[in-house]
Amino acid sequence: MNKFINNFEFVGHTYFYYDLNKVFDTYPALKKLPITLKLLLESNLRNARDSEFNTIIDTFISRNNYRQIDFYTSRVIMKDFSGIPALVDLASMREWAKNSNEDVEKINPQLMLDLVIDNSFDSSEKELNRNAQRYKFVKWAENNFKNISVIPPNSTNFNQVNLEYLSTMISAKNIDNKIYLFPESIVGTDSHSSMINALGIIGFKVGNIEVESTILGSNLTFNLPEVVGINISGSLVQGVSINDVSLALNNLLKDLDLKNKFIEFYGDALRNISIEDRVILSQISKDNNARCAYFIIDENTISFVEKTRGVDASLIKTYYEKQCIYNSSYELVYDENVSFDLSKVRPIISGPKRVEDKTSICNIPSKLDSFKNGNFVKDNDIVLSSISFNINNSDLSLLVQAGLIAKKAIALGMSINSNIKKVLYIQSTFHKMYLEKLDLLQYFEKLGFQINFENNIQDELVERVSLDIEKFNLNVSSLNFGKDDFSSINYKQIKSNWILSPALIIAYSLRGNMNIDITKEAIWADIYLSDIWPSIVEVNDQLEELDSSVYAELYKNIFEGNEYWQNIEYKKSSTYEWDEESTYIQGSKFTVKDEITSINIENAKILAILDDSISTEHLSPLGQIPSYSPAAVYLESKGLKPDEFNTFANRRGNAEIIERGTLSNIKLRNKMVLPKEGGYTKDFETGELLSIFEFAQNMKSENKNLVLFAGQNYGVGQSRDWAAKGTKLLGVNAVIAKSFDPIHKLNLIKMGILPLEFIDDDINTLSLKGNEIISIRSNMIITNSKINLEIKRESEIITITLQSTLDSNEEIMYYKNGGVLSYLLKGILTQE
């Protein structure tokens, strides 16, 4: 790759980079690759050994989707939900290193890790106790590990901080005293990690075990993705919001097979789509199973970076221009081409009975069939207009669009009937600051909206209206944004509840009823929707007025935290001193395993025999910790009462809880103890029924191996690292099933557990009871091998052949070394 190194001068500095243009000159076929594949190509070539170079080039030229490529991450971002357990593992590694006389200081994240603590802050005694335990540990980690930054609670929300503050778009590395630039790349464990695609950065969500591997310096591996190109054209018509665009995009994508594919948005109409709106479209694409939904870097991208960071982004622009990635004019070749014409998008409304019922707003009058009158209101009148912005629906353009329509309405002397209760909920202080900076908040107030920043305004109706509805049995309407639950008492009188964009809520409220086709008929005297509807250009112009001073104010104290956070004390030490009384933070019992060269699982007991489609929820529940469960007994021993148990999910930083929770689902059906359900098994030597945890502990004390049998699709459902981690903690050495969920199978391997598949047999043909003794042997550990399993029961010995699911050399390495974390830590400790 050295022959493709180039450099350029910028403001008196020389920057080096791996020049894709030089690659394209040598291999012209690569010039038409989609931008995302060019980014992956650069990354793979930059990190390749000489022997791998030709294979990589051939993979990208042939677009061979059966070949694997690597994804090299420059940064990891995590919420505390998944980030704290990862840091617990790192701290446990340090503890093991100390006890093994290894260099503790070598154990750090091998790349930048940003941990964002949940923005909500509950001051209840129960939550303060929980947070005290967790935050004490996090502050220790922040001050003892290298390459970690922590954003405390009440600073920002996860959805925004990566986009508006943390992302750098390019990364730099000092190699032989030369500064090399390369594209930023990100992974995280939250579904919003992929929002960064809106900035022209490849980033996506992966499982916790993959993230921990990445933190320890491993790269991700997956098949070369197919790329679907979506050409965005046209302009939005009046009445259309980004909500309508995202719904139209969802309808377009839902019939496509996008699993593990990349989406790449391009086209002339992109210039009118703000970064804030690109985020929404990227998330919709991710919701339709696309791995990545990438927007090509253009003027909007650079402008957004400059206004949010208060920097000159010329270096970023220059780098991507030199790589022919900035606003690419090449005719790129996609695996599939899709057209998305914005001019064909129409405003959509949900309701009036079910949220899932959607219709175009021009069809609303045809759905109205009752026209009774009261003294103050009549059928189809609007009596409640509720606009709610929280961290989950934070698209600023929607709020600006609504503010502009309110501003135009006030300028034309329009008002909203006092019979309509009007509330604007703004959960985020950021949105409040944005509206104040743009001087739009006053127009909501002038239209009679009660502005609620502290959730202390109720949705109760105007009293005379409420009495009128009851007396005349009227069918009135509520208009809502950010709310889809109408079961509260404040909605009991309202028969028609509609969900629509904030701007349309204001437009309909100005009219006062739902009786018209608002796209054609007058709203107020001779004023039509077209007279007050802001164009996308007007909205974007307003967003551009949010200059760097706003964001500087927002993020100036981002790492300081509130007074509670600042007053948390921790002990300075290279290893964490675990508090035995802590019920939220405990070490993960990490150990490094010696490398093995053969498989010898001798005289193992069977822990459970499970049926088909055992999900990760069965294996590792996240819900409330049940009374009388092993986890509950542990918590009671620490002095906790049942109302203090909390959930398994909130105690993921405590391996004692997760081990006791594994295979404890109350709906688990272990064939060894049927008809009894739940996390139980049988000790055939004593005849006792025991909890799975208790039996596993007994086997550990006797140094006996454990195996688990199952049917088809073992480990289906949402990927959960603790489903595999907890199984390992119980002492399970192998899982034998008819088939595995691919992700869970890989997680088992990465935890050092051997997944084996039946070939001709299964748990039914073998008539397994659970009292059998199992031995698994193989002199070699190689990919796709056949392995013998010996079953002893009474005087009978049966030997069957199983299929190993160790499918790659990488998986072989992980298994031989006791799991991926053990394997990677060995590499870190041997570094000079």
PDB file of N, CA and C in Angstrom, residues 735-786:
ATOM      1  N   VAL A 735     -22.830 -26.468  23.911  1.00  0.00           N
ATOM      2  CA  VAL A 735     -24.265 -26.492  23.650  1.00  0.00           C
ATOM      3  C   VAL A 735     -24.468 -27.324  22.389  1.00  0.00           C
ATOM      4  N   ILE A 736     -25.298 -28.347  22.496  1.00  0.00           N
ATOM      5  CA  ILE A 736     -25.577 -29.225  21.361  1.00  0.00           C
ATOM      6  C   ILE A 736     -27.017 -29.006  20.946  1.00  0.00           C
ATOM      7  N   ALA A 737     -27.225 -28.569  19.718  1.00  0.00           N
ATOM      8  CA  ALA A 737     -28.572 -28.225  19.248  1.00  0.00           C
ATOM      9  C   ALA A 737     -28.744 -28.682  17.804  1.00  0.00           C
ATOM     10  N   LYS A 738     -29.990 -28.724  17.373  1.00  0.00           N
ATOM     11  CA  LYS A 738     -30.258 -29.074  15.975  1.00  0.00           C
ATOM     12  C   LYS A 738     -29.794 -27.952  15.045  1.00  0.00           C
ATOM     13  N   SER A 739     -29.973 -26.698  15.475  1.00  0.00           N
ATOM     14  CA  SER A 739     -29.465 -25.540  14.731  1.00  0.00           C
ATOM     15  C   SER A 739     -29.406 -24.347  15.669  1.00  0.00           C
ATOM     16  N   PHE A 740     -28.611 -23.330  15.261  1.00  0.00           N
ATOM     17  CA  PHE A 740     -28.391 -22.148  16.094  1.00  0.00           C
ATOM     18  C   PHE A 740     -28.784 -20.884  15.343  1.00  0.00           C
ATOM     19  N   ASP A 741     -29.205 -19.877  16.108  1.00  0.00           N
ATOM     20  CA  ASP A 741     -29.243 -18.529  15.563  1.00  0.00           C
ATOM     21  C   ASP A 741     -27.798 -18.115  15.308  1.00  0.00           C
ATOM     22  N   PRO A 742     -27.480 -17.616  14.099  1.00  0.00           N
ATOM     23  CA  PRO A 742     -26.076 -17.337  13.755  1.00  0.00           C
ATOM     24  C   PRO A 742     -25.380 -16.372  14.713  1.00  0.00           C
ATOM     25  N   ILE A 743     -26.093 -15.323  15.140  1.00  0.00           N
ATOM     26  CA  ILE A 743     -25.453 -14.336  16.018  1.00  0.00           C
ATOM     27  C   ILE A 743     -25.171 -14.940  17.385  1.00  0.00           C
ATOM     28  N   HIS A 744     -26.147 -15.664  17.929  1.00  0.00           N
ATOM     29  CA  HIS A 744     -25.925 -16.255  19.248  1.00  0.00           C
ATOM     30  C   HIS A 744     -24.851 -17.332  19.182  1.00  0.00           C
ATOM     31  N   LYS A 745     -24.825 -18.078  18.102  1.00  0.00           N
ATOM     32  CA  LYS A 745     -23.771 -19.091  17.940  1.00  0.00           C
ATOM     33  C   LYS A 745     -22.393 -18.449  18.018  1.00  0.00           C
ATOM     34  N   LEU A 746     -22.231 -17.332  17.326  1.00  0.00           N
ATOM     35  CA  LEU A 746     -20.949 -16.628  17.348  1.00  0.00           C
ATOM     36  C   LEU A 746     -20.648 -16.092  18.744  1.00  0.00           C
ATOM     37  N   ASN A 747     -21.672 -15.619  19.448  1.00  0.00           N
ATOM     38  CA  ASN A 747     -21.472 -15.137  20.813  1.00  0.00           C
ATOM     39  C   ASN A 747     -21.006 -16.257  21.736  1.00  0.00           C
ATOM     40  N   LEU A 748     -21.566 -17.460  21.554  1.00  0.00           N
ATOM     41  CA  LEU A 748     -21.120 -18.595  22.361  1.00  0.00           C
ATOM     42  C   LEU A 748     -19.640 -18.870  22.123  1.00  0.00           C
ATOM     43  N   ILE A 749     -19.245 -18.888  20.844  1.00  0.00           N
ATOM     44  CA  ILE A 749     -17.833 -19.131  20.523  1.00  0.00           C
ATOM     45  C   ILE A 749     -16.956 -18.063  21.149  1.00  0.00           C
ATOM     46  N   LYS A 750     -17.420 -16.815  21.061  1.00  0.00           N
ATOM     47  CA  LYS A 750     -16.619 -15.716  21.605  1.00  0.00           C
ATOM     48  C   LYS A 750     -16.531 -15.766  23.121  1.00  0.00           C
ATOM     49  N   MET A 751     -17.379 -16.552  23.763  1.00  0.00           N
ATOM     50  CA  MET A 751     -17.280 -16.753  25.206  1.00  0.00           C
ATOM     51  C   MET A 751     -16.590 -18.071  25.545  1.00  0.00           C
ATOM     52  N   GLY A 752     -16.079 -18.765  24.526  1.00  0.00           N
ATOM     53  CA  GLY A 752     -15.341 -19.999  24.770  1.00  0.00           C
ATOM     54  C   GLY A 752     -16.209 -21.218  24.947  1.00  0.00           C
ATOM     55  N   ILE A 753     -17.464 -21.139  24.503  1.00  0.00           N
ATOM     56  CA  ILE A 753     -18.389 -22.280  24.574  1.00  0.00           C
ATOM     57  C   ILE A 753     -18.461 -22.928  23.192  1.00  0.00           C
ATOM     58  N   LEU A 754     -18.423 -24.250  23.136  1.00  0.00           N
ATOM     59  CA  LEU A 754     -18.416 -24.978  21.869  1.00  0.00           C
ATOM     60  C   LEU A 754     -19.848 -25.245  21.400  1.00  0.00           C
ATOM     61  N   PRO A 755     -20.301 -24.655  20.293  1.00  0.00           N
ATOM     62  CA  PRO A 755     -21.629 -24.972  19.750  1.00  0.00           C
ATOM     63  C   PRO A 755     -21.512 -26.125  18.740  1.00  0.00           C
ATOM     64  N   LEU A 756     -22.278 -27.167  18.940  1.00  0.00           N
ATOM     65  CA  LEU A 756     -22.262 -28.336  18.069  1.00  0.00           C
ATOM     66  C   LEU A 756     -23.666 -28.614  17.569  1.00  0.00           C
ATOM     67  N   GLU A 757     -23.772 -29.037  16.313  1.00  0.00           N
ATOM     68  CA  GLU A 757     -25.081 -29.316  15.724  1.00  0.00           C
ATOM     69  C   GLU A 757     -25.254 -30.800  15.460  1.00  0.00           C
ATOM     70  N   PHE A 758     -26.456 -31.294  15.765  1.00  0.00           N
ATOM     71  CA  PHE A 758     -26.807 -32.657  15.382  1.00  0.00           C
ATOM     72  C   PHE A 758     -26.768 -32.792  13.859  1.00  0.00           C
ATOM     73  N   ILE A 759     -26.405 -33.958  13.388  1.00  0.00           N
ATOM     74  CA  ILE A 759     -26.440 -34.225  11.949  1.00  0.00           C
ATOM     75  C   ILE A 759     -27.658 -35.085  11.613  1.00  0.00           C
ATOM     76  N   ASP A 760     -27.696 -36.301  12.115  1.00  0.00           N
ATOM     77  CA  ASP A 760     -28.826 -37.208  11.852  1.00  0.00           C
ATOM     78  C   ASP A 760     -29.741 -37.356  13.061  1.00  0.00           C
ATOM     79  N   ASP A 761     -29.236 -37.017  14.227  1.00  0.00           N
ATOM     80  CA  ASP A 761     -29.990 -37.247  15.457  1.00  0.00           C
ATOM     81  C   ASP A 761     -30.583 -35.947  15.989  1.00  0.00           C
ATOM     82  N   ASP A 762     -31.320 -36.049  17.080  1.00  0.00           N
ATOM     83  CA  ASP A 762     -31.776 -34.877  17.826  1.00  0.00           C
ATOM     84  C   ASP A 762     -32.153 -35.339  19.224  1.00  0.00           C
ATOM     85  N   ILE A 763     -32.634 -34.421  20.044  1.00  0.00           N
ATOM     86  CA  ILE A 763     -32.915 -34.769  21.434  1.00  0.00           C
ATOM     87  C   ILE A 763     -34.052 -35.790  21.552  1.00  0.00           C
ATOM     88  N   ASN A 764     -34.912 -35.840  20.527  1.00  0.00           N
ATOM     89  CA  ASN A 764     -36.033 -36.784  20.573  1.00  0.00           C
ATOM     90  C   ASN A 764     -35.614 -38.186  20.133  1.00  0.00           C
ATOM     91  N   THR A 765     -34.884 -38.277  19.028  1.00  0.00           N
ATOM     92  CA  THR A 765     -34.465 -39.610  18.558  1.00  0.00           C
ATOM     93  C   THR A 765     -33.518 -40.270  19.549  1.00  0.00           C
ATOM     94  N   LEU A 766     -32.774 -39.476  20.290  1.00  0.00           N
ATOM     95  CA  LEU A 766     -31.857 -40.028  21.285  1.00  0.00           C
ATOM     96  C   LEU A 766     -32.556 -40.347  22.601  1.00  0.00           C
ATOM     97  N   SER A 767     -33.817 -39.887  22.732  1.00  0.00           N
ATOM     98  CA  SER A 767     -34.595 -40.120  23.957  1.00  0.00           C
ATOM     99  C   SER A 767     -33.833 -39.701  25.206  1.00  0.00           C
ATOM    100  N   LEU A 768     -33.245 -38.539  25.148  1.00  0.00           N
ATOM    101  CA  LEU A 768     -32.468 -38.043  26.282  1.00  0.00           C
ATOM    102  C   LEU A 768     -33.374 -37.772  27.482  1.00  0.00           C
ATOM    103  N   LYS A 769     -32.922 -38.205  28.647  1.00  0.00           N
ATOM    104  CA  LYS A 769     -33.676 -37.981  29.876  1.00  0.00           C
ATOM    105  C   LYS A 769     -33.021 -36.926  30.768  1.00  0.00           C
ATOM    106  N   GLY A 770     -31.706 -36.822  30.668  1.00  0.00           N
ATOM    107  CA  GLY A 770     -30.980 -35.863  31.500  1.00  0.00           C
ATOM    108  C   GLY A 770     -30.047 -36.532  32.484  1.00  0.00           C
ATOM    109  N   ASN A 771     -30.196 -37.849  32.653  1.00  0.00           N
ATOM    110  CA  ASN A 771     -29.316 -38.562  33.578  1.00  0.00           C
ATOM    111  C   ASN A 771     -28.085 -39.131  32.886  1.00  0.00           C
ATOM    112  N   GLU A 772     -27.938 -38.831  31.587  1.00  0.00           N
ATOM    113  CA  GLU A 772     -26.817 -39.347  30.813  1.00  0.00           C
ATOM    114  C   GLU A 772     -25.512 -38.621  31.169  1.00  0.00           C
ATOM    115  N   ILE A 773     -24.404 -39.295  30.936  1.00  0.00           N
ATOM    116  CA  ILE A 773     -23.076 -38.708  31.092  1.00  0.00           C
ATOM    117  C   ILE A 773     -22.515 -38.482  29.687  1.00  0.00           C
ATOM    118  N   ILE A 774     -22.028 -37.294  29.455  1.00  0.00           N
ATOM    119  CA  ILE A 774     -21.641 -36.875  28.101  1.00  0.00           C
ATOM    120  C   ILE A 774     -20.129 -36.636  28.025  1.00  0.00           C
ATOM    121  N   SER A 775     -19.529 -37.150  26.959  1.00  0.00           N
ATOM    122  CA  SER A 775     -18.120 -36.860  26.677  1.00  0.00           C
ATOM    123  C   SER A 775     -17.987 -36.418  25.221  1.00  0.00           C
ATOM    124  N   ILE A 776     -17.193 -35.387  25.008  1.00  0.00           N
ATOM    125  CA  ILE A 776     -16.971 -34.842  23.664  1.00  0.00           C
ATOM    126  C   ILE A 776     -15.462 -34.775  23.448  1.00  0.00           C
ATOM    127  N   ARG A 777     -14.988 -35.428  22.367  1.00  0.00           N
ATOM    128  CA  ARG A 777     -13.539 -35.508  22.165  1.00  0.00           C
ATOM    129  C   ARG A 777     -13.184 -35.246  20.710  1.00  0.00           C
ATOM    130  N   SER A 778     -12.057 -34.574  20.523  1.00  0.00           N
ATOM    131  CA  SER A 778     -11.498 -34.410  19.192  1.00  0.00           C
ATOM    132  C   SER A 778     -10.011 -34.084  19.340  1.00  0.00           C
ATOM    133  N   ASN A 779      -9.178 -34.779  18.575  1.00  0.00           N
ATOM    134  CA  ASN A 779      -7.734 -34.554  18.669  1.00  0.00           C
ATOM    135  C   ASN A 779      -7.304 -33.248  18.016  1.00  0.00           C
ATOM    136  N   MET A 780      -8.145 -32.728  17.124  1.00  0.00           N
ATOM    137  CA  MET A 780      -7.819 -31.493  16.421  1.00  0.00           C
ATOM    138  C   MET A 780      -8.980 -30.502  16.545  1.00  0.00           C
ATOM    139  N   ILE A 781      -8.636 -29.218  16.488  1.00  0.00           N
ATOM    140  CA  ILE A 781      -9.656 -28.169  16.456  1.00  0.00           C
ATOM    141  C   ILE A 781      -9.503 -27.457  15.128  1.00  0.00           C
ATOM    142  N   ILE A 782     -10.323 -27.842  14.164  1.00  0.00           N
ATOM    143  CA  ILE A 782     -10.252 -27.270  12.825  1.00  0.00           C
ATOM    144  C   ILE A 782     -11.654 -26.875  12.379  1.00  0.00           C
ATOM    145  N   THR A 783     -11.734 -26.083  11.323  1.00  0.00           N
ATOM    146  CA  THR A 783     -13.038 -25.606  10.851  1.00  0.00           C
ATOM    147  C   THR A 783     -13.854 -26.741  10.251  1.00  0.00           C
ATOM    148  N   ASN A 784     -15.174 -26.649  10.466  1.00  0.00           N
ATOM    149  CA  ASN A 784     -16.155 -27.541   9.836  1.00  0.00           C
ATOM    150  C   ASN A 784     -15.841 -29.018  10.030  1.00  0.00           C
ATOM    151  N   SER A 785     -15.348 -29.365  11.192  1.00  0.00           N
ATOM    152  CA  SER A 785     -14.988 -30.765  11.441  1.00  0.00           C
ATOM    153  C   SER A 785     -16.162 -31.550  12.015  1.00  0.00           C
ATOM    154  N   LYS A 786     -16.042 -32.844  11.977  1.00  0.00           N
ATOM    155  CA  LYS A 786     -16.991 -33.741  12.620  1.00  0.00           C
ATOM    156  C   LYS A 786     -16.403 -34.163  13.958  1.00  0.00           C
TER     157      LYS A 786
END
